[in-house]
Amino acid sequence: MAFRKPPDGGWGWVIVVVSFFTQFLCYGSPLAVGVLYLEWLDAFGEGKGKTAWVGSLANGIGLLASPVCSICVSSFGARPVAIFSGFMVAGGLMMSSFAPNIYFLYVSYGIVVGLGCGLLYTATVTITCQYFDKRRGLALGLISTGSSVGLFIYAALQRELIELYGLDGCLLIVGALSLNILACGSLMRPLESSSSSPPEKTCVDKVPDQYFVYHEKEKTVEENISILEKGYIDEKCVNNVPDCKQESILNKNVLSSININEKDTYKKKVVEQTNFCKQLAKRKWQLYLTYWKETMVLFKNKVFSALFVAILLFDIGGFPPSLLMEDVARSANISEDDYYMPLISIIGIMTTVGKLILGILADFKWVNTLYLYVTTLLMTGVALFAIPFAKSYLTLAMLSGILGFLTGNWSIFPYVTTKTVGIEKLTHAYGILMFFAGLGNSLGPPIVGWFYDWTQEYNTAFYFSGFCVLLGGFLLLLAALPCWNACTNQSSKLPPNTYSYKVASNA
C-alpha cells in the first residue's frame, strides 16, 4: 500500500486527539492498579507477592509482547487492531469483576488487559508516525501524556467508585468506559493514497494458476484426461453412431499426446516449485542468522550492554512504588483525614511534568542526554532508599512526586539508545531493550511483595529496590566514561523524528 506524504496536520490532529484518549482509557486502570491492589488483598487474602503479579503482568505483558504487537499492526493496520484491542481491554476489565480467585485475575486483568494495552500503544504510535513527519516529535509527545493523565485521574476515580459501588462495580464501570476505545479506533483512518495502484504481485502470486494444479497426487492428470475422453466420446456416439469408433480411436491418440505433454509440464513445474521453496527457506534462514549476528554485535558495545542491565534493574526497582505506594501509606498507619490526594495520582501528574521538563533539558546543547539519564537513575535510587524513613503523608507525597518526576526519563530513553548504537540499529536495539523493560515491570512488584511477606515490613523491600536502581545507574555511568572508550559506536546523525525530542549532544 502506497502512502501519501505525511500532511503534518489536518486529520492528523484528529489522530493525535483519539490516540491521546486511547492511551488515557487503556492505561488509566493498569497504571493506577495500586488502588485495586489493596482491595484484592482484602478480597482474596493472598500474599502481597502473589497479588502483585496481577498489576505487574498488566503493565509488563505489553512490552514483553511488543514484537507480536508490531507484527499485528503491520499486517492488519492500526484501525482494526485498535478496535479489536478495545474489546480486549473492556472485556478483560469486566471479566475481572467476576474473578473467583487471584489466578483468574492473572488471565483476565494481567494477560488480556495487558496485551490489549500493548497492541493499542503500538497502534497509536504507528498511525501517528504515518500522519506526521516534521511535527512528529510534538505529536508523539502529546499522545504519550495520555497514559500519565490517565494514571492521575483513574487513581482518584477508581477509589471513589470502590467506595460507591464496591470493587466489582468499579471494574464494570471502568470496563464500560474503555469501550470508548472503539469509537477512538474507528477514527484512525489509514493514510492511503487515493490514486495508488493495486499492489504488485509477489513472486508466488505471479506463478500461473495451472502451476498449483500439480500440488495434487500424480494420477490427477490421468484421471482428468480419462474423464474428458469419456465425455467427448459419449457425446459423439449419441450424435453420430457410425463414426463413433473412428472418432474414439482418433481422440485416444490425441489425448495420449496431451497426456505425455502434461506429464512433462508437471515434472518441470515440480522441479521449479522445489527450487523456489529451497531458495525461500534459505533466504529466511539467512535473515534469522543475520538477526542474531546483529544482536551479538549490539552486545559487544559496552554502553549498550550496560544500558540493557540498567533498564532491567530500573524497572525491577523503580516500578513497584506506582503499584505499592498506597499499601505503604496504609502500613504506616496514616490517618484518612491526612489523605488529601491518592499518592498514585501524585506520581501520575509528576510523571507528565517530568517527561516535558526532561525532554526540554535534552534540547540544550550543553546537556549530555546519557549523563542526564544516569542522573535520573541515581536520584531514583536515593528516593527509594528514603521511603522506609517516611512516616507521614506529606513525606510520602513528596517522595511520590520525586519518583514520578524521575520516571519521566522515559521521554529521553529513545535518544540515549540512538546515541549508543546509531540510528541504523535503533529499531533492533530499542525492541530488545523494551523486552527487558517489560520483564523488569513484570518481576519488580512481586519481588517487593515477597520481601514484605518474608519480613512483614517494606523497609527491606525498598532497600532492595534502591540498590537495584543504583547498581544499574553506576554500571551505565562506568561504561559511559570517556576513559573506557565505550562510546565508539555513536552516530553523528540526529535521531529520527519518530521520537518526541531531539538529542542535542553526543552521549
Short mmCIF file of C-alpha atoms in Angstrom, two decimals:
data_model
loop_
_atom_site.label_atom_id
_atom_site.label_comp_id
_atom_site.label_asym_id
_atom_site.label_seq_id
_atom_site.Cartn_x
_atom_site.Cartn_y
_atom_site.Cartn_z
CA MET A 1 0.00 0.00 0.00
CA ALA A 2 1.41 3.38 -1.05
CA PHE A 3 1.07 6.20 1.46
CA ARG A 4 0.81 9.88 0.72
CA LYS A 5 3.30 12.32 2.12
CA PRO A 6 2.53 12.91 5.84
CA PRO A 7 0.32 16.02 5.97
CA ASP A 8 1.68 17.19 9.37
CA GLY A 9 -1.78 18.44 10.24
CA GLY A 10 -5.35 18.19 9.03
CA TRP A 11 -6.82 14.82 10.01
CA GLY A 12 -3.52 14.13 11.75
CA TRP A 13 -4.62 16.28 14.69
CA VAL A 14 -7.75 14.14 14.99
CA ILE A 15 -5.40 11.14 15.14
CA VAL A 16 -3.45 12.85 17.94
CA VAL A 17 -6.63 13.51 19.95
CA VAL A 18 -8.04 9.99 19.60
CA SER A 19 -4.61 8.45 20.29
CA PHE A 20 -4.34 10.55 23.46
CA PHE A 21 -7.74 9.35 24.67
CA THR A 22 -6.95 5.79 23.62
CA GLN A 23 -3.87 5.71 25.85
CA PHE A 24 -5.82 7.53 28.56
CA LEU A 25 -8.60 4.92 28.53
CA CYS A 26 -6.47 1.79 28.19
CA TYR A 27 -3.58 2.66 30.53
CA GLY A 28 -5.57 4.52 33.19
CA SER A 29 -6.61 1.47 35.20
CA PRO A 30 -3.44 -0.67 34.78
CA LEU A 31 -1.15 2.18 35.82
CA ALA A 32 -3.42 3.06 38.78
CA VAL A 33 -3.78 -0.60 39.76
CA GLY A 34 -2.37 0.17 43.21
CA VAL A 35 -5.85 1.25 44.31
CA LEU A 36 -7.28 -2.09 43.19
CA TYR A 37 -4.31 -3.92 44.73
CA LEU A 38 -5.48 -3.02 48.25
CA GLU A 39 -8.96 -4.35 47.55
CA TRP A 40 -7.65 -7.61 46.06
CA LEU A 41 -5.50 -8.14 49.16
CA ASP A 42 -8.60 -7.91 51.36
CA ALA A 43 -10.89 -9.84 48.98
CA PHE A 44 -8.72 -12.90 48.33
CA GLY A 45 -6.45 -12.94 51.37
CA GLU A 46 -3.38 -13.90 49.34
CA GLY A 47 0.18 -12.75 50.00
CA LYS A 48 1.39 -9.39 48.72
CA GLY A 49 3.87 -11.01 46.34
CA LYS A 50 1.26 -13.26 44.75
CA THR A 51 -1.29 -10.43 44.48
CA ALA A 52 1.26 -8.03 42.99
CA TRP A 53 1.56 -10.31 39.95
CA VAL A 54 -1.79 -9.01 38.66
CA GLY A 55 -0.63 -5.41 38.24
CA SER A 56 2.86 -6.34 37.12
CA LEU A 57 1.54 -8.59 34.35
CA ALA A 58 -0.88 -5.90 33.18
CA ASN A 59 1.97 -3.41 32.80
CA GLY A 60 4.70 -5.77 31.62
CA ILE A 61 2.98 -8.14 29.21
CA GLY A 62 2.50 -5.43 26.57
CA LEU A 63 6.25 -4.72 26.49
CA LEU A 64 7.13 -8.41 26.50
CA ALA A 65 4.83 -8.99 23.53
CA SER A 66 5.97 -5.87 21.64
CA PRO A 67 7.33 -7.87 18.64
CA VAL A 68 3.96 -9.63 18.26
CA CYS A 69 2.11 -6.32 18.59
CA SER A 70 4.25 -4.78 15.84
CA ILE A 71 3.55 -7.71 13.52
CA CYS A 72 -0.21 -7.42 14.12
CA VAL A 73 -0.28 -3.69 13.35
CA SER A 74 1.89 -4.17 10.25
CA SER A 75 -0.32 -7.00 8.98
CA PHE A 76 -3.83 -5.68 9.72
CA GLY A 77 -3.42 -1.91 10.15
CA ALA A 78 -3.83 0.40 13.13
CA ARG A 79 -7.62 0.82 12.97
CA PRO A 80 -8.64 -2.88 13.06
CA VAL A 81 -6.08 -3.61 15.78
CA ALA A 82 -7.28 -0.66 17.88
CA ILE A 83 -10.92 -1.74 17.64
CA PHE A 84 -10.10 -5.36 18.46
CA SER A 85 -7.86 -4.30 21.36
CA GLY A 86 -10.62 -2.08 22.72
CA PHE A 87 -12.77 -5.19 23.09
CA MET A 88 -9.86 -6.95 24.81
CA VAL A 89 -9.30 -4.17 27.38
CA ALA A 90 -13.00 -3.66 28.11
CA GLY A 91 -13.71 -7.38 28.21
CA GLY A 92 -10.74 -8.09 30.47
CA LEU A 93 -11.78 -5.41 32.95
CA MET A 94 -15.40 -6.61 33.04
CA MET A 95 -14.34 -10.24 33.39
CA SER A 96 -12.16 -9.26 36.34
CA SER A 97 -15.24 -8.12 38.26
CA PHE A 98 -16.38 -11.77 38.34
CA ALA A 99 -12.99 -13.17 39.37
CA PRO A 100 -13.43 -16.01 41.92
CA ASN A 101 -9.73 -16.08 42.83
CA ILE A 102 -6.40 -14.39 42.19
CA TYR A 103 -5.46 -16.85 39.43
CA PHE A 104 -8.44 -15.77 37.35
CA LEU A 105 -7.17 -12.19 37.61
CA TYR A 106 -3.79 -13.25 36.25
CA VAL A 107 -5.53 -14.07 32.97
CA SER A 108 -8.39 -11.55 32.80
CA TYR A 109 -6.60 -8.46 34.13
CA GLY A 110 -2.94 -9.37 33.76
CA ILE A 111 -2.77 -11.00 30.33
CA VAL A 112 -5.92 -9.90 28.48
CA VAL A 113 -5.85 -6.25 29.57
CA GLY A 114 -2.04 -6.09 29.38
CA LEU A 115 -1.88 -7.48 25.85
CA GLY A 116 -4.69 -5.17 24.75
CA CYS A 117 -2.76 -2.18 26.09
CA GLY A 118 0.38 -3.28 24.25
CA LEU A 119 -1.50 -3.56 20.97
CA LEU A 120 -3.13 -0.16 21.45
CA TYR A 121 0.18 1.51 22.25
CA THR A 122 1.75 0.15 19.06
CA ALA A 123 -1.30 1.12 17.00
CA THR A 124 -1.41 4.72 18.27
CA VAL A 125 2.32 5.28 17.76
CA THR A 126 2.26 3.76 14.26
CA ILE A 127 -0.73 5.75 12.98
CA THR A 128 0.67 8.98 14.45
CA CYS A 129 4.02 8.46 12.74
CA GLN A 130 2.24 7.96 9.41
CA TYR A 131 0.44 11.33 9.68
CA PHE A 132 3.39 13.40 10.94
CA ASP A 133 6.93 13.99 9.77
CA LYS A 134 8.18 17.48 10.67
CA ARG A 135 5.88 17.68 13.72
CA ARG A 136 6.18 14.02 14.66
CA GLY A 137 8.03 14.76 17.89
CA LEU A 138 5.30 17.13 19.06
CA ALA A 139 2.55 14.69 18.11
CA LEU A 140 4.15 11.75 19.91
CA GLY A 141 4.86 13.92 22.92
CA LEU A 142 1.19 14.85 23.15
CA ILE A 143 -0.16 11.32 22.90
CA SER A 144 2.41 9.95 25.37
CA THR A 145 0.96 12.14 28.11
CA GLY A 146 -2.36 10.32 27.77
CA SER A 147 -1.16 7.43 29.95
CA SER A 148 0.19 9.78 32.64
CA VAL A 149 -3.03 11.81 32.75
CA GLY A 150 -4.94 8.52 32.89
CA LEU A 151 -2.89 7.46 35.91
CA PHE A 152 -3.65 10.75 37.65
CA ILE A 153 -7.42 10.63 37.04
CA TYR A 154 -8.04 6.89 37.35
CA ALA A 155 -6.33 6.68 40.74
CA ALA A 156 -8.94 9.01 42.26
CA LEU A 157 -11.78 7.70 40.06
CA GLN A 158 -11.29 4.04 40.97
CA ARG A 159 -11.02 4.91 44.64
CA GLU A 160 -14.31 6.82 44.52
CA LEU A 161 -16.07 4.08 42.52
CA ILE A 162 -14.97 1.45 45.03
CA GLU A 163 -16.50 3.46 47.87
CA LEU A 164 -19.77 3.90 45.98
CA TYR A 165 -20.23 0.58 44.15
CA GLY A 166 -17.62 -1.80 45.53
CA LEU A 167 -14.73 -3.46 43.72
CA ASP A 168 -16.92 -5.39 41.27
CA GLY A 169 -18.95 -2.32 40.33
CA CYS A 170 -15.77 -0.28 39.89
CA LEU A 171 -14.31 -2.78 37.40
CA LEU A 172 -17.59 -2.97 35.46
CA ILE A 173 -17.82 0.81 35.16
CA VAL A 174 -14.14 1.19 34.21
CA GLY A 175 -14.58 -1.57 31.63
CA ALA A 176 -17.61 0.21 30.18
CA LEU A 177 -15.59 3.43 29.94
CA SER A 178 -12.95 1.50 28.00
CA LEU A 179 -15.49 0.73 25.29
CA ASN A 180 -14.96 4.31 24.13
CA ILE A 181 -11.70 3.00 22.67
CA LEU A 182 -13.84 1.52 19.88
CA ALA A 183 -15.01 5.00 18.88
CA CYS A 184 -11.44 6.31 19.01
CA GLY A 185 -10.18 3.38 16.96
CA SER A 186 -12.83 3.88 14.27
CA LEU A 187 -11.46 7.40 13.68
CA MET A 188 -7.93 6.11 12.98
CA ARG A 189 -8.33 6.42 9.23
CA PRO A 190 -5.30 4.98 7.41
CA LEU A 191 -3.25 7.38 5.34
CA GLU A 192 -3.67 5.80 1.90
CA SER A 193 -3.07 7.32 -1.50
CA SER A 194 -6.31 7.83 -3.41
CA SER A 195 -4.55 7.23 -6.73
CA SER A 196 -2.45 4.30 -5.55
CA SER A 197 -2.32 1.37 -7.91
CA PRO A 198 -3.02 -2.18 -6.73
CA PRO A 199 0.00 -3.74 -5.03
CA GLU A 200 2.32 -5.62 -7.32
CA LYS A 201 2.07 -9.36 -7.08
CA THR A 202 4.81 -11.21 -5.28
CA CYS A 203 6.83 -13.94 -6.89
CA VAL A 204 4.46 -16.57 -5.56
CA ASP A 205 1.40 -14.68 -6.83
CA LYS A 206 2.91 -14.39 -10.32
CA VAL A 207 3.01 -18.17 -10.76
CA PRO A 208 0.25 -19.25 -13.18
CA ASP A 209 -2.83 -20.92 -11.72
CA GLN A 210 -2.04 -24.09 -13.65
CA TYR A 211 1.11 -24.40 -11.59
CA PHE A 212 -0.85 -25.10 -8.44
CA VAL A 213 -2.95 -27.82 -10.08
CA TYR A 214 0.01 -30.14 -9.76
CA HIS A 215 0.10 -29.97 -5.97
CA GLU A 216 -2.28 -32.93 -6.01
CA LYS A 217 -1.21 -36.54 -6.50
CA GLU A 218 0.24 -37.61 -9.82
CA LYS A 219 -2.73 -39.60 -11.02
CA THR A 220 -4.85 -36.42 -11.15
CA VAL A 221 -3.72 -35.75 -14.72
CA GLU A 222 -4.62 -39.23 -15.88
CA GLU A 223 -7.99 -39.09 -14.12
CA ASN A 224 -8.89 -35.74 -15.69
CA ILE A 225 -7.89 -36.95 -19.17
CA SER A 226 -9.93 -40.14 -18.79
CA ILE A 227 -13.00 -38.14 -17.78
CA LEU A 228 -12.51 -35.73 -20.71
CA GLU A 229 -12.01 -38.60 -23.13
CA LYS A 230 -15.06 -40.47 -21.95
CA GLY A 231 -17.34 -37.43 -22.10
CA TYR A 232 -16.15 -36.47 -25.58
CA ILE A 233 -16.64 -39.98 -26.97
CA ASP A 234 -20.09 -40.37 -25.43
CA GLU A 235 -21.22 -37.10 -26.99
CA LYS A 236 -20.02 -38.16 -30.44
CA CYS A 237 -21.65 -41.58 -30.15
CA VAL A 238 -25.02 -40.05 -29.37
CA ASN A 239 -24.90 -37.63 -32.32
CA ASN A 240 -23.30 -39.88 -34.94
CA VAL A 241 -23.25 -43.62 -34.19
CA PRO A 242 -21.40 -44.81 -37.39
CA ASP A 243 -18.43 -42.52 -36.75
CA CYS A 244 -18.21 -43.43 -33.07
CA LYS A 245 -15.40 -45.98 -33.42
CA GLN A 246 -13.27 -43.85 -35.73
CA GLU A 247 -13.59 -40.76 -33.55
CA SER A 248 -12.81 -42.81 -30.47
CA ILE A 249 -9.51 -44.08 -31.87
CA LEU A 250 -8.51 -40.62 -33.13
CA ASN A 251 -9.27 -38.96 -29.80
CA LYS A 252 -7.29 -41.59 -27.93
CA ASN A 253 -4.19 -40.76 -29.98
CA VAL A 254 -4.64 -37.00 -29.49
CA LEU A 255 -5.27 -37.29 -25.78
CA SER A 256 -2.33 -39.65 -25.33
CA SER A 257 -0.11 -36.96 -26.84
CA ILE A 258 -1.65 -34.40 -24.45
CA ASN A 259 -1.08 -36.81 -21.59
CA ILE A 260 2.65 -37.01 -22.33
CA ASN A 261 2.98 -33.22 -22.63
CA GLU A 262 1.08 -32.71 -19.36
CA LYS A 263 3.36 -35.15 -17.56
CA ASP A 264 6.44 -33.31 -18.82
CA THR A 265 4.97 -29.99 -17.75
CA TYR A 266 4.12 -31.46 -14.36
CA LYS A 267 7.67 -32.66 -13.77
CA LYS A 268 9.07 -29.33 -14.87
CA LYS A 269 6.77 -27.40 -12.55
CA VAL A 270 7.58 -29.71 -9.62
CA VAL A 271 11.28 -29.02 -10.11
CA GLU A 272 10.61 -25.27 -10.30
CA GLN A 273 8.49 -25.38 -7.16
CA THR A 274 11.11 -27.37 -5.26
CA ASN A 275 13.85 -24.92 -6.21
CA PHE A 276 11.65 -21.99 -5.26
CA CYS A 277 10.90 -23.47 -1.81
CA LYS A 278 14.58 -24.20 -1.24
CA GLN A 279 15.55 -20.63 -2.11
CA LEU A 280 12.81 -19.24 0.11
CA ALA A 281 13.85 -21.40 3.06
CA LYS A 282 17.48 -20.47 2.52
CA ARG A 283 16.63 -16.77 2.43
CA LYS A 284 14.57 -16.99 5.64
CA TRP A 285 17.36 -18.85 7.38
CA GLN A 286 19.85 -16.20 6.31
CA LEU A 287 17.56 -13.49 7.72
CA TYR A 288 17.42 -15.27 11.07
CA LEU A 289 21.19 -15.68 11.14
CA THR A 290 21.64 -12.01 10.28
CA TYR A 291 19.26 -11.01 13.08
CA TRP A 292 21.18 -12.97 15.70
CA LYS A 293 24.53 -11.75 14.39
CA GLU A 294 23.33 -8.15 14.67
CA THR A 295 22.10 -8.86 18.20
CA MET A 296 25.51 -10.21 19.22
CA VAL A 297 27.20 -7.17 17.69
CA LEU A 298 24.98 -4.89 19.78
CA PHE A 299 26.02 -6.59 22.99
CA LYS A 300 29.68 -6.06 22.10
CA ASN A 301 29.01 -2.37 22.69
CA LYS A 302 29.79 -1.80 26.38
CA VAL A 303 27.38 1.09 26.74
CA PHE A 304 24.52 -0.90 25.19
CA SER A 305 25.21 -3.86 27.49
CA ALA A 306 25.22 -1.51 30.48
CA LEU A 307 22.03 0.14 29.20
CA PHE A 308 20.34 -3.25 28.94
CA VAL A 309 21.27 -4.04 32.57
CA ALA A 310 20.26 -0.54 33.71
CA ILE A 311 16.77 -0.62 32.16
CA LEU A 312 16.13 -4.09 33.57
CA LEU A 313 17.21 -3.11 37.10
CA PHE A 314 15.43 0.26 36.87
CA ASP A 315 12.10 -1.40 36.11
CA ILE A 316 12.60 -4.04 38.79
CA GLY A 317 13.24 -1.38 41.43
CA GLY A 318 11.56 1.75 40.09
CA PHE A 319 8.16 0.41 39.01
CA PRO A 320 6.89 -1.05 42.35
CA PRO A 321 6.20 2.35 44.02
CA SER A 322 3.48 3.15 41.48
CA LEU A 323 1.78 -0.11 42.43
CA LEU A 324 2.52 -0.39 46.14
CA MET A 325 2.69 3.19 47.44
CA GLU A 326 -0.93 3.10 48.61
CA ASP A 327 -0.22 -0.02 50.67
CA VAL A 328 2.93 1.64 52.04
CA ALA A 329 0.79 4.50 53.33
CA ARG A 330 -1.67 2.07 54.91
CA SER A 331 1.18 0.12 56.52
CA ALA A 332 2.48 3.40 58.00
CA ASN A 333 -0.93 3.88 59.71
CA ILE A 334 -1.55 7.24 58.05
CA SER A 335 -4.92 8.69 59.04
CA GLU A 336 -7.60 9.06 56.39
CA ASP A 337 -8.05 12.71 57.42
CA ASP A 338 -4.50 13.47 56.30
CA TYR A 339 -5.03 11.70 52.97
CA TYR A 340 -5.70 14.66 50.66
CA MET A 341 -4.90 13.01 47.32
CA PRO A 342 -4.02 9.44 46.30
CA LEU A 343 -0.26 9.01 46.14
CA ILE A 344 -0.61 7.31 42.77
CA SER A 345 -2.30 10.42 41.39
CA ILE A 346 0.71 12.46 42.51
CA ILE A 347 3.03 10.03 40.74
CA GLY A 348 0.92 10.30 37.56
CA ILE A 349 0.82 14.09 37.31
CA MET A 350 4.52 14.43 38.16
CA THR A 351 5.41 11.85 35.52
CA THR A 352 3.78 14.12 32.93
CA VAL A 353 5.76 17.10 34.23
CA GLY A 354 8.95 15.05 34.23
CA LYS A 355 8.51 13.94 30.62
CA LEU A 356 8.13 17.53 29.48
CA ILE A 357 10.94 19.09 31.55
CA LEU A 358 13.47 16.33 30.91
CA GLY A 359 12.65 16.49 27.22
CA ILE A 360 13.21 20.25 27.21
CA LEU A 361 16.53 19.82 29.03
CA ALA A 362 17.65 17.40 26.33
CA ASP A 363 17.28 20.22 23.78
CA PHE A 364 20.06 22.28 25.37
CA LYS A 365 23.42 21.85 23.66
CA TRP A 366 25.32 21.76 26.93
CA VAL A 367 23.28 18.79 28.24
CA ASN A 368 24.58 15.28 27.63
CA THR A 369 21.49 13.06 27.42
CA LEU A 370 23.26 9.90 28.57
CA TYR A 371 24.56 11.59 31.73
CA LEU A 372 21.13 13.15 32.26
CA TYR A 373 19.58 9.69 32.13
CA VAL A 374 22.18 8.32 34.55
CA THR A 375 21.43 11.21 36.93
CA THR A 376 17.73 10.29 36.98
CA LEU A 377 18.63 6.68 37.80
CA LEU A 378 20.88 7.64 40.70
CA MET A 379 18.32 10.08 42.10
CA THR A 380 15.61 7.43 41.83
CA GLY A 381 17.74 5.01 43.82
CA VAL A 382 18.25 7.59 46.58
CA ALA A 383 14.50 8.34 46.70
CA LEU A 384 13.70 4.64 47.04
CA PHE A 385 16.15 4.37 49.96
CA ALA A 386 14.27 7.24 51.65
CA ILE A 387 10.82 5.61 51.52
CA PRO A 388 11.31 3.46 54.66
CA PHE A 389 12.03 6.64 56.66
CA ALA A 390 8.78 8.35 55.56
CA LYS A 391 6.17 8.09 58.30
CA SER A 392 3.75 10.89 57.33
CA TYR A 393 1.52 11.60 54.36
CA LEU A 394 3.42 14.77 53.49
CA THR A 395 6.75 12.95 53.29
CA LEU A 396 5.31 10.12 51.20
CA ALA A 397 3.62 12.65 48.91
CA MET A 398 6.94 14.45 48.35
CA LEU A 399 8.74 11.19 47.60
CA SER A 400 5.91 10.14 45.28
CA GLY A 401 6.27 13.42 43.37
CA ILE A 402 10.04 13.00 43.09
CA LEU A 403 9.73 9.40 41.88
CA GLY A 404 7.03 10.38 39.40
CA PHE A 405 9.15 13.21 38.01
CA LEU A 406 12.21 10.96 37.63
CA THR A 407 10.11 8.25 35.94
CA GLY A 408 9.60 10.82 33.18
CA ASN A 409 13.07 9.81 31.96
CA TRP A 410 11.24 7.53 29.50
CA SER A 411 10.99 10.58 27.24
CA ILE A 412 14.77 10.70 26.75
CA PHE A 413 15.43 6.96 26.74
CA PRO A 414 14.98 6.57 22.93
CA TYR A 415 17.63 9.24 22.35
CA VAL A 416 20.06 7.57 24.70
CA THR A 417 19.55 4.38 22.71
CA THR A 418 20.07 6.22 19.42
CA LYS A 419 23.33 7.81 20.53
CA THR A 420 24.55 4.46 21.85
CA VAL A 421 24.01 2.18 18.85
CA GLY A 422 23.46 4.63 15.98
CA ILE A 423 20.36 5.43 14.00
CA GLU A 424 20.76 2.40 11.71
CA LYS A 425 20.31 -0.11 14.54
CA LEU A 426 17.82 1.87 16.59
CA THR A 427 14.76 -0.27 15.83
CA HIS A 428 16.56 -3.53 16.58
CA ALA A 429 18.17 -2.26 19.77
CA TYR A 430 15.08 -0.50 21.10
CA GLY A 431 12.97 -3.63 20.66
CA ILE A 432 15.44 -5.67 22.71
CA LEU A 433 15.57 -3.05 25.46
CA MET A 434 11.78 -2.78 25.63
CA PHE A 435 11.51 -6.54 26.03
CA PHE A 436 13.75 -6.45 29.10
CA ALA A 437 11.92 -3.38 30.39
CA GLY A 438 8.71 -5.42 30.28
CA LEU A 439 10.49 -8.24 32.07
CA GLY A 440 11.52 -5.81 34.82
CA ASN A 441 7.96 -4.44 35.07
CA SER A 442 6.63 -7.98 35.48
CA LEU A 443 9.16 -9.06 38.13
CA GLY A 444 9.52 -5.90 40.23
CA PRO A 445 6.23 -5.74 42.22
CA PRO A 446 6.11 -9.48 43.02
CA ILE A 447 9.70 -9.38 44.30
CA VAL A 448 8.93 -6.41 46.56
CA GLY A 449 5.73 -8.16 47.71
CA TRP A 450 7.67 -11.32 48.52
CA PHE A 451 10.09 -9.30 50.61
CA TYR A 452 7.14 -7.98 52.59
CA ASP A 453 5.68 -11.46 53.06
CA TRP A 454 9.08 -12.60 54.28
CA THR A 455 9.90 -9.71 56.63
CA GLN A 456 6.40 -8.28 57.30
CA GLU A 457 7.65 -4.75 56.55
CA TYR A 458 8.54 -2.73 53.45
CA ASN A 459 11.94 -1.45 54.60
CA THR A 460 13.99 -4.34 53.22
CA ALA A 461 11.94 -4.39 50.03
CA PHE A 462 12.66 -0.74 49.18
CA TYR A 463 16.31 -1.06 50.20
CA PHE A 464 16.50 -3.83 47.62
CA SER A 465 14.70 -1.69 45.02
CA GLY A 466 17.02 1.27 45.64
CA PHE A 467 20.08 -0.97 45.40
CA CYS A 468 18.92 -2.35 42.02
CA VAL A 469 18.39 1.11 40.52
CA LEU A 470 21.67 2.49 41.92
CA LEU A 471 23.58 -0.53 40.64
CA GLY A 472 22.16 -0.05 37.14
CA GLY A 473 22.97 3.67 37.21
CA PHE A 474 26.57 3.16 38.35
CA LEU A 475 27.20 0.44 35.75
CA LEU A 476 25.90 2.70 32.99
CA LEU A 477 27.95 5.63 34.26
CA LEU A 478 31.08 3.49 34.42
CA ALA A 479 30.56 2.21 30.87
CA ALA A 480 29.92 5.73 29.55
CA LEU A 481 33.06 7.34 30.98
CA PRO A 482 35.40 8.54 28.20
CA CYS A 483 38.34 6.65 29.66
CA TRP A 484 36.65 3.35 28.84
CA ASN A 485 36.28 4.29 25.14
CA ALA A 486 32.84 2.74 25.26
CA CYS A 487 31.03 5.17 23.04
CA THR A 488 32.75 4.19 19.80
CA ASN A 489 29.56 3.19 18.04
CA GLN A 490 27.91 6.58 18.11
CA SER A 491 26.46 8.22 15.06
CA SER A 492 26.82 11.86 14.17
CA LYS A 493 23.33 11.92 12.68
CA LEU A 494 20.37 13.19 14.60
CA PRO A 495 17.81 10.59 15.67
CA PRO A 496 14.71 10.13 13.55
CA ASN A 497 11.66 12.25 14.13
CA THR A 498 9.89 9.12 15.34
CA TYR A 499 10.61 10.14 18.90
CA SER A 500 9.49 13.06 20.95
CA TYR A 501 12.63 15.17 21.29
CA LYS A 502 15.93 15.75 19.56
CA VAL A 503 19.22 14.78 21.10
CA ALA A 504 21.32 17.88 21.37
CA SER A 505 24.60 16.29 22.39
CA ASN A 506 26.64 13.22 21.85
CA ALA A 507 26.35 10.53 24.50
#
